[in-house]
DNA sequence: GTCTATACTGAGATAGAC
DNA sequence: GTCTATCTCAGTATAGAC
């Protein structure tokens, strides 16, 4: 079969999104794809690489759209777009990809949440993330690089919650669609990124910082 | 063995924290604990229940400390403490628990990130979370209940990143200790929770207002 | 009530024939 | 490139010893 590889990827993508990575066995994938078990190891070497390639072929175009929207934002705002515009450039291409492939967001949410592709992130995402870090750093010059890095790291955690539509109705009410969830996220993150920098030395008491930030209440 | 059950829990706690839930086999646990495999199923019924009990016996005291600190904050601030104080009441007992049991934070970070205890959360955490939701709602009356719920949900995602000390040095620099990471998180979250719900904060441009209020129809 | 020994099913991985 | 057969290891189930 010439397209054994594609059939495996397509089926794996769907099943990973529906059931999660661990819960999806290779045997389930090959049964639905109509291929042999050993073919998976021939083409991919292992289950983890199947996931990697499923993610990469999906997220590649998304990352390009992210960069295009960042370019656009920097053009519109004279090289220094506000935080909201940068965050939207990063997050909204995900929603657009979801329109074409509804399972994509669930998959990405799972992948980010379960920390399955930390290594992939380093090799394939860093050129893209570096540009966004630079844009955020210019937009928020009062933040140290470490502070900014942590806030971006926090953002990934929050983003995973916005992406995978696990219904937590007791907490959030009806889930709504991806775009609405990401819109809420942008507002939330903008406030977070704009918060005055905190650089407490290790060992400093929380009480000091508490009184320092106390008056910010609106 | 006198306390086979405790030995299993102690060993499982350590190994889950070090390697994660999926990567830790029951056979590894029983080998280090010096007990028989079937004893695990006799006492716990299955691997998932081992994790549940490991988490519950650890997080019970933490939740009590959370409520105690919330009581204290409400006393200090006349029933309506600022967001920072509420968030600190929720987050800082984790750091205190980490002082006694350094592996605990790693475990909790993994558990939250991997979504392993969504069901546990409902049955055992909700009384505690309900009190915090109420406190946040009083402190942020301009937010709808859904909006607040989503922000709390985002918070859980960000919290998981602050807890498990996976070194992302390319992004955050040196990891620092738990207390420092949680302190950064409190500042970040405070800004996020305070962000205006549907209208952008003062000082933002018309372009963002347009985008922020833009409702997308499918 | 507790624990041991053993077996069962399904997982990912691999060697070698074709 | 593909497939059969097989390997190791996972979680689980059960019968029976004490």
PDB file of C-alpha atoms in Angstrom, chain A residues 3-136:
ATOM      1  CA  UNK A   3      -0.365   5.359   1.431  1.00  0.00           C
ATOM      2  CA  UNK A   4       0.005   3.111   4.435  1.00  0.00           C
ATOM      3  CA  UNK A   5       1.806   5.892   6.200  1.00  0.00           C
ATOM      4  CA  UNK A   6      -0.966   8.407   5.572  1.00  0.00           C
ATOM      5  CA  UNK A   7      -3.658   5.970   6.614  1.00  0.00           C
ATOM      6  CA  UNK A   8      -1.859   5.376   9.888  1.00  0.00           C
ATOM      7  CA  UNK A   9      -1.457   9.092  10.510  1.00  0.00           C
ATOM      8  CA  UNK A  10      -5.080   9.902   9.690  1.00  0.00           C
ATOM      9  CA  UNK A  11      -6.466   7.172  11.889  1.00  0.00           C
ATOM     10  CA  UNK A  12      -4.062   7.891  14.725  1.00  0.00           C
ATOM     11  CA  UNK A  13      -4.948  11.569  14.639  1.00  0.00           C
ATOM     12  CA  UNK A  14      -8.634  10.832  15.010  1.00  0.00           C
ATOM     13  CA  UNK A  15      -8.236   8.232  17.756  1.00  0.00           C
ATOM     14  CA  UNK A  16      -5.698  10.239  19.738  1.00  0.00           C
ATOM     15  CA  UNK A  17      -8.068  13.185  19.706  1.00  0.00           C
ATOM     16  CA  UNK A  18     -11.045  11.082  20.732  1.00  0.00           C
ATOM     17  CA  UNK A  19      -9.460   8.936  23.401  1.00  0.00           C
ATOM     18  CA  UNK A  20      -6.108  10.416  24.286  1.00  0.00           C
ATOM     19  CA  UNK A  21      -2.648   9.092  23.605  1.00  0.00           C
ATOM     20  CA  UNK A  22      -2.257   6.455  26.290  1.00  0.00           C
ATOM     21  CA  UNK A  23      -5.778   5.142  25.866  1.00  0.00           C
ATOM     22  CA  UNK A  24      -5.269   4.562  22.146  1.00  0.00           C
ATOM     23  CA  UNK A  25      -3.437   1.327  21.335  1.00  0.00           C
ATOM     24  CA  UNK A  26      -1.492   0.754  18.174  1.00  0.00           C
ATOM     25  CA  UNK A  27      -3.627  -2.326  17.616  1.00  0.00           C
ATOM     26  CA  UNK A  28      -6.737  -0.191  17.628  1.00  0.00           C
ATOM     27  CA  UNK A  29      -5.183   2.182  15.126  1.00  0.00           C
ATOM     28  CA  UNK A  30      -4.049  -0.534  12.721  1.00  0.00           C
ATOM     29  CA  UNK A  31      -7.409  -2.297  12.919  1.00  0.00           C
ATOM     30  CA  UNK A  32      -9.281   0.829  11.824  1.00  0.00           C
ATOM     31  CA  UNK A  33      -6.624   1.807   9.305  1.00  0.00           C
ATOM     32  CA  UNK A  34      -6.521  -1.680   7.823  1.00  0.00           C
ATOM     33  CA  UNK A  35      -2.748  -2.030   8.021  1.00  0.00           C
ATOM     34  CA  UNK A  36      -0.369  -4.349   9.762  1.00  0.00           C
ATOM     35  CA  UNK A  37       1.049  -3.707  13.206  1.00  0.00           C
ATOM     36  CA  UNK A  38       4.652  -4.013  12.099  1.00  0.00           C
ATOM     37  CA  UNK A  39       4.044  -1.410   9.415  1.00  0.00           C
ATOM     38  CA  UNK A  40       3.704   1.178  12.149  1.00  0.00           C
ATOM     39  CA  UNK A  41       7.133   0.360  13.486  1.00  0.00           C
ATOM     40  CA  UNK A  42       8.569   0.239  10.001  1.00  0.00           C
ATOM     41  CA  UNK A  43       7.317   3.711   9.101  1.00  0.00           C
ATOM     42  CA  UNK A  44       7.559   5.429  12.459  1.00  0.00           C
ATOM     43  CA  UNK A  45       9.756   3.360  14.733  1.00  0.00           C
ATOM     44  CA  UNK A  46       7.351   3.581  17.628  1.00  0.00           C
ATOM     45  CA  UNK A  47       4.134   4.972  19.016  1.00  0.00           C
ATOM     46  CA  UNK A  48       5.676   8.192  20.259  1.00  0.00           C
ATOM     47  CA  UNK A  49       6.909   9.089  16.800  1.00  0.00           C
ATOM     48  CA  UNK A  50       3.424   8.504  15.398  1.00  0.00           C
ATOM     49  CA  UNK A  51       2.117  11.144  17.772  1.00  0.00           C
ATOM     50  CA  UNK A  52       4.989  13.452  16.926  1.00  0.00           C
ATOM     51  CA  UNK A  53       4.271  13.322  13.210  1.00  0.00           C
ATOM     52  CA  UNK A  54       0.528  13.639  13.725  1.00  0.00           C
ATOM     53  CA  UNK A  55       1.125  16.796  15.706  1.00  0.00           C
ATOM     54  CA  UNK A  56       3.787  18.240  13.446  1.00  0.00           C
ATOM     55  CA  UNK A  57       1.876  18.008  10.204  1.00  0.00           C
ATOM     56  CA  UNK A  58      -1.082  19.697  11.876  1.00  0.00           C
ATOM     57  CA  UNK A  59       0.722  22.394  13.760  1.00  0.00           C
ATOM     58  CA  UNK A  60       3.073  23.444  10.997  1.00  0.00           C
ATOM     59  CA  UNK A  61       0.479  25.468   9.074  1.00  0.00           C
ATOM     60  CA  UNK A  62      -0.847  26.847  12.354  1.00  0.00           C
ATOM     61  CA  UNK A  63       2.575  28.157  13.284  1.00  0.00           C
ATOM     62  CA  UNK A  64       2.899  29.798   9.883  1.00  0.00           C
ATOM     63  CA  UNK A  65      -0.447  31.503  10.392  1.00  0.00           C
ATOM     64  CA  UNK A  66       0.739  32.651  13.799  1.00  0.00           C
ATOM     65  CA  UNK A  67       3.801  34.312  12.337  1.00  0.00           C
ATOM     66  CA  UNK A  68       1.766  35.892   9.553  1.00  0.00           C
ATOM     67  CA  UNK A  69      -0.623  37.411  12.051  1.00  0.00           C
ATOM     68  CA  UNK A  70       2.249  38.651  14.157  1.00  0.00           C
ATOM     69  CA  UNK A  71       3.774  40.309  11.091  1.00  0.00           C
ATOM     70  CA  UNK A  72       0.447  41.923  10.408  1.00  0.00           C
ATOM     71  CA  UNK A  73       0.075  43.156  13.977  1.00  0.00           C
ATOM     72  CA  UNK A  74       3.568  44.607  14.013  1.00  0.00           C
ATOM     73  CA  UNK A  75       2.852  46.399  10.771  1.00  0.00           C
ATOM     74  CA  UNK A  76      -0.417  47.819  12.102  1.00  0.00           C
ATOM     75  CA  UNK A  77       1.061  49.018  15.370  1.00  0.00           C
ATOM     76  CA  UNK A  78       4.407  50.346  14.205  1.00  0.00           C
ATOM     77  CA  UNK A  79       6.525  47.437  15.417  1.00  0.00           C
ATOM     78  CA  UNK A  80       5.188  47.441  18.950  1.00  0.00           C
ATOM     79  CA  UNK A  81       1.727  45.895  19.091  1.00  0.00           C
ATOM     80  CA  UNK A  82      -0.103  45.723  22.413  1.00  0.00           C
ATOM     81  CA  UNK A  83      -0.215  42.495  24.338  1.00  0.00           C
ATOM     82  CA  UNK A  84      -3.725  41.624  23.188  1.00  0.00           C
ATOM     83  CA  UNK A  85      -2.729  41.737  19.537  1.00  0.00           C
ATOM     84  CA  UNK A  86       0.297  39.523  20.148  1.00  0.00           C
ATOM     85  CA  UNK A  87      -1.710  37.014  22.136  1.00  0.00           C
ATOM     86  CA  UNK A  88      -4.419  36.941  19.505  1.00  0.00           C
ATOM     87  CA  UNK A  89      -1.830  36.351  16.809  1.00  0.00           C
ATOM     88  CA  UNK A  90      -0.625  33.373  18.803  1.00  0.00           C
ATOM     89  CA  UNK A  91      -3.948  31.896  19.859  1.00  0.00           C
ATOM     90  CA  UNK A  92      -6.480  32.590  17.153  1.00  0.00           C
ATOM     91  CA  UNK A  93      -4.917  30.496  14.359  1.00  0.00           C
ATOM     92  CA  UNK A  94      -5.757  27.544  16.576  1.00  0.00           C
ATOM     93  CA  UNK A  95      -9.420  28.421  16.375  1.00  0.00           C
ATOM     94  CA  UNK A  96      -9.202  28.807  12.621  1.00  0.00           C
ATOM     95  CA  UNK A  97      -7.611  25.390  12.288  1.00  0.00           C
ATOM     96  CA  UNK A  98     -10.413  24.023  14.420  1.00  0.00           C
ATOM     97  CA  UNK A  99     -12.968  25.164  11.863  1.00  0.00           C
ATOM     98  CA  UNK A 100     -11.475  22.869   9.261  1.00  0.00           C
ATOM     99  CA  UNK A 101     -10.573  20.005  11.592  1.00  0.00           C
ATOM    100  CA  UNK A 102     -12.700  20.010  14.723  1.00  0.00           C
ATOM    101  CA  UNK A 103     -10.738  17.211  16.346  1.00  0.00           C
ATOM    102  CA  UNK A 104      -7.524  19.158  16.054  1.00  0.00           C
ATOM    103  CA  UNK A 105      -8.135  21.327  19.074  1.00  0.00           C
ATOM    104  CA  UNK A 106      -8.970  18.414  21.289  1.00  0.00           C
ATOM    105  CA  UNK A 107      -5.768  16.723  20.222  1.00  0.00           C
ATOM    106  CA  UNK A 108      -3.660  19.805  20.805  1.00  0.00           C
ATOM    107  CA  UNK A 109      -5.280  20.434  24.150  1.00  0.00           C
ATOM    108  CA  UNK A 110      -4.507  16.903  25.219  1.00  0.00           C
ATOM    109  CA  UNK A 111      -0.980  17.047  23.906  1.00  0.00           C
ATOM    110  CA  UNK A 112      -0.202  20.310  25.651  1.00  0.00           C
ATOM    111  CA  UNK A 113      -1.916  19.305  28.874  1.00  0.00           C
ATOM    112  CA  UNK A 114      -0.312  15.898  29.125  1.00  0.00           C
ATOM    113  CA  UNK A 115       3.103  17.297  28.308  1.00  0.00           C
ATOM    114  CA  UNK A 116       3.590  14.786  25.534  1.00  0.00           C
ATOM    115  CA  UNK A 117       5.673  16.894  23.212  1.00  0.00           C
ATOM    116  CA  UNK A 118       7.991  18.922  25.405  1.00  0.00           C
ATOM    117  CA  UNK A 119      10.896  17.767  23.262  1.00  0.00           C
ATOM    118  CA  UNK A 120       9.131  18.504  20.014  1.00  0.00           C
ATOM    119  CA  UNK A 121       8.399  21.962  21.275  1.00  0.00           C
ATOM    120  CA  UNK A 122      12.080  22.645  21.616  1.00  0.00           C
ATOM    121  CA  UNK A 123      13.132  21.577  18.162  1.00  0.00           C
ATOM    122  CA  UNK A 124      10.177  22.586  16.019  1.00  0.00           C
ATOM    123  CA  UNK A 125       8.454  25.375  17.885  1.00  0.00           C
ATOM    124  CA  UNK A 126      11.281  27.467  19.167  1.00  0.00           C
ATOM    125  CA  UNK A 127      11.847  29.591  16.051  1.00  0.00           C
ATOM    126  CA  UNK A 128       8.191  30.584  16.256  1.00  0.00           C
ATOM    127  CA  UNK A 129       8.067  31.056  20.009  1.00  0.00           C
ATOM    128  CA  UNK A 130      11.272  33.094  19.918  1.00  0.00           C
ATOM    129  CA  UNK A 131       9.602  35.648  17.694  1.00  0.00           C
ATOM    130  CA  UNK A 132       6.631  35.904  20.039  1.00  0.00           C
ATOM    131  CA  UNK A 133       8.870  36.189  23.072  1.00  0.00           C
ATOM    132  CA  UNK A 134      10.677  39.036  21.357  1.00  0.00           C
ATOM    133  CA  UNK A 135       7.421  40.781  20.513  1.00  0.00           C
ATOM    134  CA  UNK A 136       6.140  40.410  24.066  1.00  0.00           C
TER     135      UNK A 136
END
